[in-house]
Short mmCIF file of C-alpha atoms in Angstrom, two decimals:
data_model
loop_
_atom_site.label_atom_id
_atom_site.label_comp_id
_atom_site.label_asym_id
_atom_site.label_seq_id
_atom_site.Cartn_x
_atom_site.Cartn_y
_atom_site.Cartn_z
CA MET H 1 -33.63 38.26 -15.02
CA LYS H 2 -32.45 36.12 -17.94
CA LYS H 3 -28.85 37.22 -17.25
CA ILE H 4 -29.13 36.12 -13.61
CA ILE H 5 -30.50 32.70 -14.59
CA LEU H 6 -27.79 32.31 -17.26
CA CYS H 7 -25.03 33.31 -14.82
CA SER H 8 -26.41 30.99 -12.14
CA SER H 9 -26.62 28.08 -14.58
CA THR H 10 -23.07 28.74 -15.79
CA LEU H 11 -21.77 28.91 -12.23
CA ILE H 12 -23.47 25.62 -11.30
CA LEU H 13 -22.03 23.96 -14.42
CA ILE H 14 -18.51 25.20 -13.58
CA ILE H 15 -18.80 23.93 -10.00
CA CYS H 16 -19.93 20.50 -11.26
CA ILE H 17 -17.05 20.28 -13.75
CA VAL H 18 -14.48 21.26 -11.11
CA GLY H 19 -15.94 18.66 -8.74
CA ILE H 20 -15.65 15.94 -11.38
CA ILE H 21 -12.07 16.92 -12.19
CA LEU H 22 -11.07 16.88 -8.53
CA LYS H 23 -12.70 13.49 -8.03
CA TYR H 24 -10.66 11.92 -10.84
CA LYS H 25 -7.42 13.67 -9.90
CA LYS H 26 -7.64 12.53 -6.27
CA GLU H 27 -4.61 10.56 -5.21
CA THR H 28 -4.20 8.37 -2.20
CA ASN H 29 -1.45 6.25 -0.79
CA ILE H 30 -1.32 2.51 -1.15
CA PHE H 31 -2.36 1.73 2.42
CA GLU H 32 -5.54 3.82 2.14
CA LEU H 33 -6.55 2.15 -1.12
CA ASN H 34 -5.85 -1.46 -0.27
CA ASP H 35 -8.63 -3.48 1.34
CA ASN H 36 -6.16 -5.22 3.65
CA LYS H 37 -4.61 -2.14 5.21
CA LEU H 38 -1.15 -2.46 6.70
CA LEU H 39 -1.24 -0.35 9.85
CA THR H 40 1.80 1.52 11.14
CA ILE H 41 1.89 -0.47 14.39
CA GLU H 42 2.09 -3.70 12.37
CA VAL H 43 5.49 -2.89 10.89
CA ASN H 44 7.13 -4.34 14.02
CA ASN H 45 5.01 -7.50 13.69
CA ILE H 46 6.23 -8.29 10.19
CA ILE H 47 8.19 -11.55 10.20
CA SER H 48 9.40 -11.38 6.61
CA VAL H 49 8.77 -9.87 3.21
CA ARG H 50 8.79 -12.06 0.12
CA MET H 51 8.76 -10.84 -3.43
CA ILE H 52 7.94 -12.65 -6.65
CA GLU H 53 9.21 -10.97 -9.78
CA GLU H 54 7.82 -12.07 -13.12
CA THR H 55 10.08 -11.36 -16.07
CA GLU H 56 10.20 -12.50 -19.67
CA GLY H 57 12.54 -15.27 -18.51
CA GLY H 58 10.24 -16.58 -15.77
CA PHE H 59 9.81 -16.06 -12.04
CA LEU H 60 12.45 -14.88 -9.56
CA TYR H 61 11.99 -15.24 -5.80
CA TYR H 62 13.27 -12.99 -3.02
CA LYS H 63 12.88 -13.04 0.76
CA THR H 64 14.10 -11.05 3.74
CA ASP H 65 13.60 -11.11 7.49
CA ASN H 66 16.05 -8.24 7.99
CA ILE H 67 14.15 -5.61 9.99
CA HIS H 68 16.06 -2.75 8.32
CA ILE H 69 15.08 -3.94 4.82
CA ILE H 70 11.50 -4.59 5.98
CA HIS H 71 11.22 -1.03 7.31
CA ASN H 72 12.62 0.34 4.02
CA ILE H 73 10.08 -1.66 2.01
CA TYR H 74 7.25 -0.58 4.30
CA ASN H 75 8.24 3.09 4.10
CA ALA H 76 8.65 2.94 0.31
CA LEU H 77 5.18 1.40 -0.02
CA ASN H 78 3.75 4.09 2.21
CA ASN H 79 5.28 6.79 -0.02
CA ILE H 80 3.80 5.43 -3.24
CA ARG H 81 1.04 7.68 -4.48
CA ILE H 82 -1.85 5.96 -6.22
CA GLY H 83 -3.56 7.92 -8.97
CA ARG H 84 -6.46 7.23 -11.25
CA GLU H 85 -7.42 3.93 -12.81
CA ALA H 86 -5.38 3.03 -15.87
CA ASP H 87 -6.78 1.17 -18.84
CA ILE H 88 -3.67 -0.98 -19.24
CA ASN H 89 -2.57 -4.52 -18.44
CA VAL H 90 1.15 -5.30 -18.41
CA LEU H 91 2.32 -8.89 -18.78
CA ASP H 92 5.75 -10.37 -17.99
CA CYS H 93 6.79 -7.43 -15.86
CA SER H 94 5.25 -7.71 -12.42
CA ARG H 95 6.25 -7.76 -8.76
CA GLU H 96 4.24 -9.04 -5.85
CA TYR H 97 5.28 -8.09 -2.31
CA ILE H 98 4.03 -10.48 0.37
CA PHE H 99 4.20 -9.36 4.00
CA ASP H 100 4.19 -12.28 6.46
CA ILE H 101 2.74 -11.02 9.76
CA ASN H 102 3.37 -12.78 13.10
CA ASN H 103 -0.36 -13.55 13.52
CA GLY H 104 -0.32 -15.74 10.38
CA ILE H 105 -1.88 -13.15 8.06
CA GLN H 106 -0.30 -12.31 4.71
CA LYS H 107 -0.68 -8.88 3.11
CA ILE H 108 -0.04 -8.77 -0.63
CA TYR H 109 0.74 -5.75 -2.82
CA SER H 110 0.97 -6.28 -6.60
CA PHE H 111 2.53 -4.10 -9.28
CA HIS H 112 2.42 -4.57 -13.05
CA SER H 113 5.29 -2.57 -14.46
CA ASN H 114 4.90 0.83 -12.74
CA PHE H 115 1.18 0.35 -12.08
CA TYR H 116 -0.45 -0.84 -8.86
CA TYR H 117 -2.80 -3.78 -9.35
CA ASN H 118 -5.60 -4.39 -6.82
CA ASN H 119 -8.91 -6.27 -7.17
CA HIS H 120 -8.45 -6.62 -10.96
CA ILE H 121 -8.00 -2.86 -11.36
CA THR H 122 -4.77 -1.18 -12.48
CA TYR H 123 -3.83 2.25 -11.07
CA GLU H 124 -1.22 4.83 -12.01
CA THR H 125 1.52 5.33 -9.42
CA GLU H 126 4.13 7.86 -8.36
CA ASN H 127 7.30 7.01 -6.39
CA TYR H 128 7.16 3.29 -7.25
CA ASN H 129 10.77 3.33 -8.44
CA GLU H 130 11.92 3.93 -4.86
CA LEU H 131 10.44 0.56 -3.89
CA LYS H 132 12.09 -1.14 -6.86
CA LYS H 133 15.52 0.16 -5.76
CA ILE H 134 15.40 -1.77 -2.46
CA GLU H 135 17.49 -4.90 -2.72
CA ILE H 136 15.90 -8.03 -1.29
CA PRO H 137 18.07 -11.16 -1.14
CA LYS H 138 17.33 -13.69 -3.86
CA THR H 139 16.30 -17.17 -2.71
CA ASP H 140 15.76 -20.58 -4.27
CA ASN H 141 13.33 -21.71 -1.59
CA TRP H 142 11.37 -18.90 -0.01
CA ASN H 143 9.31 -21.18 2.23
CA LYS H 144 12.23 -21.66 4.64
#
């Protein structure tokens, strides 16, 4: 009887540990995590994408209304995998992507180094470098 109770207790403990591990290893994509989801049907309603890049030398501004570049940015964002929370804060190395939608709404996605930053929480990412490779034209006045 004691062996059965011990085996049952051990099995329950193992199940709980596996459940905890799976909870923390769960990954999602950026659109599922973000409060202001960017739906697939909205990609055709995007007027422009602006990007602010913060470097050690200051801020750089980029903007595109090229539908091909917009689709590439959208697809790259959709392929970024978001992992667990990271206890890190990176300064002077950030990018903020701002989607201007034709209904006047703006959707913003922020990255600090290779980490996704949302609601004051930093997350590990995979595939972020694909987004960084996309060239967006530099601009002096991105409000045009």
